[in-house]
Amino acid sequence: MPEIKKINHVAIVVEDIEESLGFWRDALGLPLSHIEQVPSQESAVAFLPVAGSEVELVQPTTEGSGIARYLEKRGAGMHHLCFEVDDIVGMLAQLQAKGIQLINEEPLTGSDGRKYAFVHPKSASGVLVELYQLT
Amino acid sequence: MPEIKKINHVAIVVEDIEESLGFWRDALGLPLSHIEQVPSQESAVAFLPVAGSEVELVQPTTEGSGIARYLEKRGAGMHHLCFEVDDIVGMLAQLQAKGIQLINEEPLTGSDGRKYAFVHPKSASGVLVELYQLT
């Protein structure tokens, strides 16, 4: 049986990473691991590790991308919740067998080799759920 | 220095806990610890532990409460993000010194003795952040 191992990260869409770091890093005290440009997602992402999970601050870097439209429509806030899973192909099959609507029926592969897929919020209490399988 | 220890939980506001468990428990496979009635919050909460953190499904049990109005206005989805902190009084003082707007300037005490307080989303990238200090 495929199994959820942990919360990998909570992604927060923000207007401006530097401004948001004033809260998450400077006031709350979370360490900033690094900031990464992610051209494929038309965004920049700040990674703040916390006990085996991460807070990710995602800033759109173009207009018109999905994440930019989300920010425009809903404002800054939590965007998606990502779980690490030990067998993403098995998990996606299990979800489909239960009638869960997926955004990605097959896992995508990130530049670092990790596999990931999104579950549709309609099937997940309004939450955009991401699944990661680390390599 | 007060320190964030981990993500304690991600709270998800839902229309109906039993229906939502069809995804979180039955399809995704997270264990259900228990369901608790929380009259002080006019809600019922399902607790699903995952690697030292929890997913909490929060269902309003009355009309007109803050959480019921949130659900009516924004629909189901992630509601707040809670961190465990080792010194909540110290953390609240640190946040105030940094100009962060708090909902609770003094920690509240739960029925189980834990201390908690909320940070205003205006100061936290649109995220309702809760802080817990376990006893």
mmCIF file of C-alpha atoms in Angstrom:
data_model
loop_
_atom_site.group_PDB
_atom_site.id
_atom_site.type_symbol
_atom_site.label_atom_id
_atom_site.label_comp_id
_atom_site.label_asym_id
_atom_site.label_seq_id
_atom_site.Cartn_x
_atom_site.Cartn_y
_atom_site.Cartn_z
ATOM 1 C CA MET A 1 0.000 0.000 0.000
ATOM 2 C CA PRO A 2 1.386 3.427 -0.917
ATOM 3 C CA GLU A 3 1.797 5.596 2.143
ATOM 4 C CA ILE A 4 1.945 9.307 2.987
ATOM 5 C CA LYS A 5 5.232 9.849 4.833
ATOM 6 C CA LYS A 6 4.913 13.469 5.956
ATOM 7 C CA ILE A 7 3.950 17.013 5.047
ATOM 8 C CA ASN A 8 6.675 17.995 2.597
ATOM 9 C CA HIS A 9 5.720 21.660 2.376
ATOM 10 C CA VAL A 10 3.013 24.277 2.631
ATOM 11 C CA ALA A 11 3.191 26.684 -0.319
ATOM 12 C CA ILE A 12 2.133 30.289 0.202
ATOM 13 C CA VAL A 13 1.623 32.595 -2.750
ATOM 14 C CA VAL A 14 2.985 36.077 -2.035
ATOM 15 C CA GLU A 15 3.195 39.434 -3.772
ATOM 16 C CA ASP A 16 6.839 39.935 -2.893
ATOM 17 C CA ILE A 17 9.240 37.409 -1.359
ATOM 18 C CA GLU A 18 11.509 40.008 0.239
ATOM 19 C CA GLU A 19 8.579 41.711 1.937
ATOM 20 C CA SER A 20 7.153 38.371 3.126
ATOM 21 C CA LEU A 21 10.515 37.339 4.566
ATOM 22 C CA GLY A 22 10.021 40.246 6.976
ATOM 23 C CA PHE A 23 7.476 38.048 8.708
ATOM 24 C CA TRP A 24 8.490 34.431 8.075
ATOM 25 C CA ARG A 25 12.250 34.824 8.529
ATOM 26 C CA ASP A 26 12.855 38.049 10.413
ATOM 27 C CA ALA A 27 9.935 38.011 12.869
ATOM 28 C CA LEU A 28 9.001 34.316 13.180
ATOM 29 C CA GLY A 29 12.625 33.252 12.947
ATOM 30 C CA LEU A 30 12.382 30.480 10.348
ATOM 31 C CA PRO A 31 15.704 29.936 8.583
ATOM 32 C CA LEU A 32 15.860 30.787 4.878
ATOM 33 C CA SER A 33 17.495 27.918 3.012
ATOM 34 C CA HIS A 34 17.604 29.561 -0.410
ATOM 35 C CA ILE A 35 15.588 31.369 -3.076
ATOM 36 C CA GLU A 36 15.207 29.635 -6.420
ATOM 37 C CA GLN A 37 14.027 30.908 -9.784
ATOM 38 C CA VAL A 38 11.607 28.386 -11.299
ATOM 39 C CA PRO A 39 11.085 29.519 -14.902
ATOM 40 C CA SER A 40 8.913 26.478 -15.711
ATOM 41 C CA GLN A 41 6.450 27.683 -13.059
ATOM 42 C CA GLU A 42 6.984 31.378 -13.886
ATOM 43 C CA SER A 43 7.810 31.996 -10.257
ATOM 44 C CA ALA A 44 10.496 32.446 -7.643
ATOM 45 C CA VAL A 45 10.377 30.305 -4.514
ATOM 46 C CA ALA A 46 11.876 30.882 -1.066
ATOM 47 C CA PHE A 47 12.430 27.702 0.975
ATOM 48 C CA LEU A 48 12.207 27.899 4.764
ATOM 49 C CA PRO A 49 12.772 24.513 6.422
ATOM 50 C CA VAL A 50 11.010 23.651 9.659
ATOM 51 C CA ALA A 51 11.501 20.217 11.275
ATOM 52 C CA GLY A 52 11.595 18.082 8.139
ATOM 53 C CA SER A 53 8.933 20.105 6.352
ATOM 54 C CA GLU A 54 9.164 23.453 4.613
ATOM 55 C CA VAL A 55 7.294 26.687 4.222
ATOM 56 C CA GLU A 56 7.618 27.795 0.602
ATOM 57 C CA LEU A 57 6.953 31.394 -0.423
ATOM 58 C CA VAL A 58 5.993 31.507 -4.102
ATOM 59 C CA GLN A 59 6.108 34.801 -6.002
ATOM 60 C CA PRO A 60 4.846 34.929 -9.588
ATOM 61 C CA THR A 61 7.481 36.358 -11.926
ATOM 62 C CA THR A 62 5.231 36.883 -14.956
ATOM 63 C CA GLU A 63 1.683 38.032 -15.536
ATOM 64 C CA GLY A 64 -0.913 35.576 -16.751
ATOM 65 C CA SER A 65 0.498 32.365 -15.282
ATOM 66 C CA GLY A 66 -1.776 30.183 -13.166
ATOM 67 C CA ILE A 67 -0.095 31.320 -9.978
ATOM 68 C CA ALA A 68 -0.263 34.989 -11.015
ATOM 69 C CA ARG A 69 -3.980 34.700 -11.726
ATOM 70 C CA TYR A 70 -4.524 32.942 -8.396
ATOM 71 C CA LEU A 71 -2.789 35.797 -6.594
ATOM 72 C CA GLU A 72 -4.789 38.388 -8.500
ATOM 73 C CA LYS A 73 -8.089 36.649 -7.804
ATOM 74 C CA ARG A 74 -7.692 35.456 -4.214
ATOM 75 C CA GLY A 75 -4.842 37.510 -2.833
ATOM 76 C CA ALA A 76 -1.832 36.207 -0.946
ATOM 77 C CA GLY A 77 -2.310 33.127 1.198
ATOM 78 C CA MET A 78 -1.873 29.361 1.332
ATOM 79 C CA HIS A 79 -1.817 27.900 -2.174
ATOM 80 C CA HIS A 80 -1.168 24.185 -1.866
ATOM 81 C CA LEU A 81 -0.301 21.433 0.580
ATOM 82 C CA CYS A 82 2.330 18.885 -0.430
ATOM 83 C CA PHE A 83 2.771 15.409 1.020
ATOM 84 C CA GLU A 84 5.704 13.109 0.510
ATOM 85 C CA VAL A 85 4.613 9.639 -0.606
ATOM 86 C CA ASP A 86 6.706 6.482 -0.931
ATOM 87 C CA ASP A 87 5.066 5.271 -4.157
ATOM 88 C CA ILE A 88 3.470 8.009 -6.226
ATOM 89 C CA VAL A 89 2.360 5.758 -9.088
ATOM 90 C CA GLY A 90 0.663 3.424 -6.624
ATOM 91 C CA MET A 91 -0.917 6.363 -4.805
ATOM 92 C CA LEU A 92 -2.302 7.889 -8.007
ATOM 93 C CA ALA A 93 -3.791 4.495 -8.935
ATOM 94 C CA GLN A 94 -5.301 4.195 -5.467
ATOM 95 C CA LEU A 95 -6.819 7.682 -5.684
ATOM 96 C CA GLN A 96 -8.297 7.015 -9.120
ATOM 97 C CA ALA A 97 -9.769 3.725 -7.902
ATOM 98 C CA LYS A 98 -11.525 5.723 -5.173
ATOM 99 C CA GLY A 99 -12.953 8.162 -7.732
ATOM 100 C CA ILE A 100 -10.680 11.070 -6.816
ATOM 101 C CA GLN A 101 -10.220 13.661 -9.579
ATOM 102 C CA LEU A 102 -6.556 14.210 -10.438
ATOM 103 C CA ILE A 103 -4.937 17.114 -12.256
ATOM 104 C CA ASN A 104 -2.038 14.845 -13.262
ATOM 105 C CA GLU A 105 -2.940 11.216 -13.845
ATOM 106 C CA GLU A 106 0.711 10.386 -14.467
ATOM 107 C CA PRO A 107 3.492 11.846 -12.326
ATOM 108 C CA LEU A 108 5.573 14.671 -13.762
ATOM 109 C CA THR A 109 9.339 14.734 -13.229
ATOM 110 C CA GLY A 110 11.063 17.798 -11.797
ATOM 111 C CA SER A 111 14.470 19.065 -12.854
ATOM 112 C CA ASP A 112 15.956 17.352 -9.790
ATOM 113 C CA GLY A 113 14.395 14.000 -10.683
ATOM 114 C CA ARG A 114 11.644 13.982 -8.087
ATOM 115 C CA LYS A 115 8.210 12.872 -9.258
ATOM 116 C CA TYR A 116 5.130 14.926 -8.458
ATOM 117 C CA ALA A 117 1.434 15.215 -9.264
ATOM 118 C CA PHE A 118 -1.510 17.337 -8.187
ATOM 119 C CA VAL A 119 -4.929 16.250 -6.930
ATOM 120 C CA HIS A 120 -7.850 18.430 -7.991
ATOM 121 C CA PRO A 121 -9.231 20.612 -5.166
ATOM 122 C CA LYS A 122 -12.750 19.469 -6.075
ATOM 123 C CA SER A 123 -11.891 16.059 -4.660
ATOM 124 C CA ALA A 124 -9.846 17.319 -1.689
ATOM 125 C CA SER A 125 -12.044 19.631 0.392
ATOM 126 C CA GLY A 126 -11.093 22.620 -1.733
ATOM 127 C CA VAL A 127 -7.364 22.077 -1.114
ATOM 128 C CA LEU A 128 -4.860 21.856 -3.962
ATOM 129 C CA VAL A 129 -2.913 18.777 -2.829
ATOM 130 C CA GLU A 130 0.487 17.961 -4.286
ATOM 131 C CA LEU A 131 2.179 14.585 -3.958
ATOM 132 C CA TYR A 132 5.983 14.212 -4.058
ATOM 133 C CA GLN A 133 8.060 11.143 -4.382
ATOM 134 C CA LEU A 134 11.675 11.939 -3.673
ATOM 135 C CA THR A 135 14.228 9.976 -5.632
ATOM 136 C CA MET B 1 15.277 33.339 21.621
ATOM 137 C CA PRO B 2 11.850 31.743 21.187
ATOM 138 C CA GLU B 3 11.893 29.141 18.445
ATOM 139 C CA ILE B 4 9.432 27.508 16.060
ATOM 140 C CA LYS B 5 9.722 23.743 16.612
ATOM 141 C CA LYS B 6 7.560 22.353 13.807
ATOM 142 C CA ILE B 7 4.326 22.588 11.880
ATOM 143 C CA ASN B 8 1.765 21.455 14.442
ATOM 144 C CA HIS B 9 -1.161 21.271 12.055
ATOM 145 C CA VAL B 10 -2.787 22.520 8.885
ATOM 146 C CA ALA B 11 -6.484 23.254 9.465
ATOM 147 C CA ILE B 12 -8.907 22.764 6.593
ATOM 148 C CA VAL B 13 -12.447 24.089 6.815
ATOM 149 C CA VAL B 14 -14.930 21.606 5.327
ATOM 150 C CA GLU B 15 -18.663 21.397 4.698
ATOM 151 C CA ASP B 16 -18.964 17.887 6.076
ATOM 152 C CA ILE B 17 -16.304 15.904 7.932
ATOM 153 C CA GLU B 18 -17.668 12.486 6.951
ATOM 154 C CA GLU B 19 -17.663 13.411 3.277
ATOM 155 C CA SER B 20 -14.148 14.884 3.498
ATOM 156 C CA LEU B 21 -12.848 11.736 5.204
ATOM 157 C CA GLY B 22 -13.659 9.993 1.929
ATOM 158 C CA PHE B 23 -10.582 11.723 0.543
ATOM 159 C CA TRP B 24 -8.207 12.302 3.458
ATOM 160 C CA ARG B 25 -8.690 8.969 5.235
ATOM 161 C CA ASP B 26 -10.173 6.551 2.722
ATOM 162 C CA ALA B 27 -8.341 7.557 -0.466
ATOM 163 C CA LEU B 28 -5.124 9.219 0.769
ATOM 164 C CA GLY B 29 -4.837 6.771 3.670
ATOM 165 C CA LEU B 30 -4.158 9.165 6.542
ATOM 166 C CA PRO B 31 -5.156 7.610 9.880
ATOM 167 C CA LEU B 32 -8.071 9.228 11.724
ATOM 168 C CA SER B 33 -7.098 9.754 15.351
ATOM 169 C CA HIS B 34 -10.458 11.036 16.587
ATOM 170 C CA ILE B 35 -13.254 13.540 16.014
ATOM 171 C CA GLU B 36 -13.827 16.129 18.705
ATOM 172 C CA GLN B 37 -16.703 18.496 19.309
ATOM 173 C CA VAL B 38 -15.352 21.970 20.129
ATOM 174 C CA PRO B 39 -18.348 23.982 21.345
ATOM 175 C CA SER B 40 -16.177 27.011 22.156
ATOM 176 C CA GLN B 41 -15.261 27.212 18.459
ATOM 177 C CA GLU B 42 -18.757 26.149 17.297
ATOM 178 C CA SER B 43 -17.168 23.369 15.303
ATOM 179 C CA ALA B 44 -16.266 19.706 15.102
ATOM 180 C CA VAL B 45 -12.679 18.744 14.321
ATOM 181 C CA ALA B 46 -11.247 15.535 12.855
ATOM 182 C CA PHE B 47 -7.570 14.929 13.670
ATOM 183 C CA LEU B 48 -5.428 13.024 11.169
ATOM 184 C CA PRO B 49 -1.816 12.659 12.329
ATOM 185 C CA VAL B 50 1.008 12.585 9.795
ATOM 186 C CA ALA B 51 4.643 12.314 10.958
ATOM 187 C CA GLY B 52 4.454 14.548 14.035
ATOM 188 C CA SER B 53 2.074 17.031 12.433
ATOM 189 C CA GLU B 54 -1.656 16.813 11.822
ATOM 190 C CA VAL B 55 -4.229 17.569 9.198
ATOM 191 C CA GLU B 56 -7.315 18.928 10.961
ATOM 192 C CA LEU B 57 -10.698 18.969 9.235
ATOM 193 C CA VAL B 58 -12.884 21.658 10.800
ATOM 194 C CA GLN B 59 -16.632 21.630 10.238
ATOM 195 C CA PRO B 60 -18.728 24.522 11.545
ATOM 196 C CA THR B 61 -21.568 23.275 13.758
ATOM 197 C CA THR B 62 -23.548 26.507 13.931
ATOM 198 C CA GLU B 63 -24.389 29.307 11.555
ATOM 199 C CA GLY B 64 -22.893 32.727 12.023
ATOM 200 C CA SER B 65 -19.632 31.758 13.724
ATOM 201 C CA GLY B 66 -16.383 33.069 12.270
ATOM 202 C CA ILE B 67 -15.548 29.702 10.762
ATOM 203 C CA ALA B 68 -19.070 29.313 9.304
ATOM 204 C CA ARG B 69 -18.837 32.730 7.684
ATOM 205 C CA TYR B 70 -15.393 31.896 6.314
ATOM 206 C CA LEU B 71 -16.785 28.715 4.738
ATOM 207 C CA GLU B 72 -19.756 30.579 3.300
ATOM 208 C CA LYS B 73 -17.589 33.331 1.840
ATOM 209 C CA ARG B 74 -14.540 31.459 0.582
ATOM 210 C CA GLY B 75 -15.665 27.837 0.347
ATOM 211 C CA ALA B 76 -13.834 24.818 1.724
ATOM 212 C CA GLY B 77 -10.046 24.953 1.821
ATOM 213 C CA MET B 78 -7.040 25.610 4.009
ATOM 214 C CA HIS B 79 -7.975 27.868 6.913
ATOM 215 C CA HIS B 80 -4.920 28.264 9.113
ATOM 216 C CA LEU B 81 -1.371 27.061 9.651
ATOM 217 C CA CYS B 82 -0.256 26.255 13.175
ATOM 218 C CA PHE B 83 3.317 26.139 14.450
ATOM 219 C CA GLU B 84 4.507 24.749 17.747
ATOM 220 C CA VAL B 85 6.713 27.211 19.604
ATOM 221 C CA ASP B 86 8.787 26.641 22.744
ATOM 222 C CA ASP B 87 8.008 30.023 24.341
ATOM 223 C CA ILE B 88 4.782 31.603 23.153
ATOM 224 C CA VAL B 89 4.988 34.672 25.405
ATOM 225 C CA GLY B 90 8.495 35.369 24.163
ATOM 226 C CA MET B 91 7.447 34.794 20.552
ATOM 227 C CA LEU B 92 4.478 37.177 20.822
ATOM 228 C CA ALA B 93 6.776 39.827 22.296
ATOM 229 C CA GLN B 94 9.280 39.270 19.486
ATOM 230 C CA LEU B 95 6.548 39.570 16.849
ATOM 231 C CA GLN B 96 5.198 42.767 18.382
ATOM 232 C CA ALA B 97 8.694 44.236 18.532
ATOM 233 C CA LYS B 98 8.937 43.582 14.773
ATOM 234 C CA GLY B 99 5.645 45.392 14.147
ATOM 235 C CA ILE B 100 3.618 42.246 13.411
ATOM 236 C CA GLN B 101 -0.135 42.614 13.932
ATOM 237 C CA LEU B 102 -1.509 40.004 16.343
ATOM 238 C CA ILE B 103 -5.072 38.857 16.836
ATOM 239 C CA ASN B 104 -4.221 37.736 20.387
ATOM 240 C CA GLU B 105 -1.599 39.839 22.136
ATOM 241 C CA GLU B 106 -1.729 37.508 25.131
ATOM 242 C CA PRO B 107 -1.912 33.736 24.732
ATOM 243 C CA LEU B 108 -5.244 32.040 25.326
ATOM 244 C CA THR B 109 -5.393 28.761 27.239
ATOM 245 C CA GLY B 110 -7.159 25.730 25.796
ATOM 246 C CA SER B 111 -9.183 23.221 27.808
ATOM 247 C CA ASP B 112 -6.160 20.917 27.792
ATOM 248 C CA GLY B 113 -3.849 23.602 29.158
ATOM 249 C CA ARG B 114 -2.009 24.406 25.965
ATOM 250 C CA LYS B 115 -1.424 28.068 25.198
ATOM 251 C CA TYR B 116 -2.235 29.473 21.771
ATOM 252 C CA ALA B 117 -2.523 32.761 19.891
ATOM 253 C CA PHE B 118 -3.224 33.905 16.349
ATOM 254 C CA VAL B 119 -1.222 36.253 14.145
ATOM 255 C CA HIS B 120 -3.252 38.508 11.859
ATOM 256 C CA PRO B 121 -3.144 37.453 8.180
ATOM 257 C CA LYS B 122 -2.376 41.066 7.236
ATOM 258 C CA SER B 123 1.087 40.609 8.721
ATOM 259 C CA ALA B 124 1.625 37.035 7.491
ATOM 260 C CA SER B 125 1.297 36.995 3.681
ATOM 261 C CA GLY B 126 -2.467 36.512 3.939
ATOM 262 C CA VAL B 127 -2.098 33.382 6.084
ATOM 263 C CA LEU B 128 -3.902 32.990 9.406
ATOM 264 C CA VAL B 129 -1.010 31.728 11.543
ATOM 265 C CA GLU B 130 -1.617 30.041 14.878
ATOM 266 C CA LEU B 131 1.055 29.503 17.504
ATOM 267 C CA TYR B 132 0.869 26.649 20.030
ATOM 268 C CA GLN B 133 2.879 26.070 23.126
ATOM 269 C CA LEU B 134 2.262 22.595 24.435
ATOM 270 C CA THR B 135 2.357 22.183 28.183
#
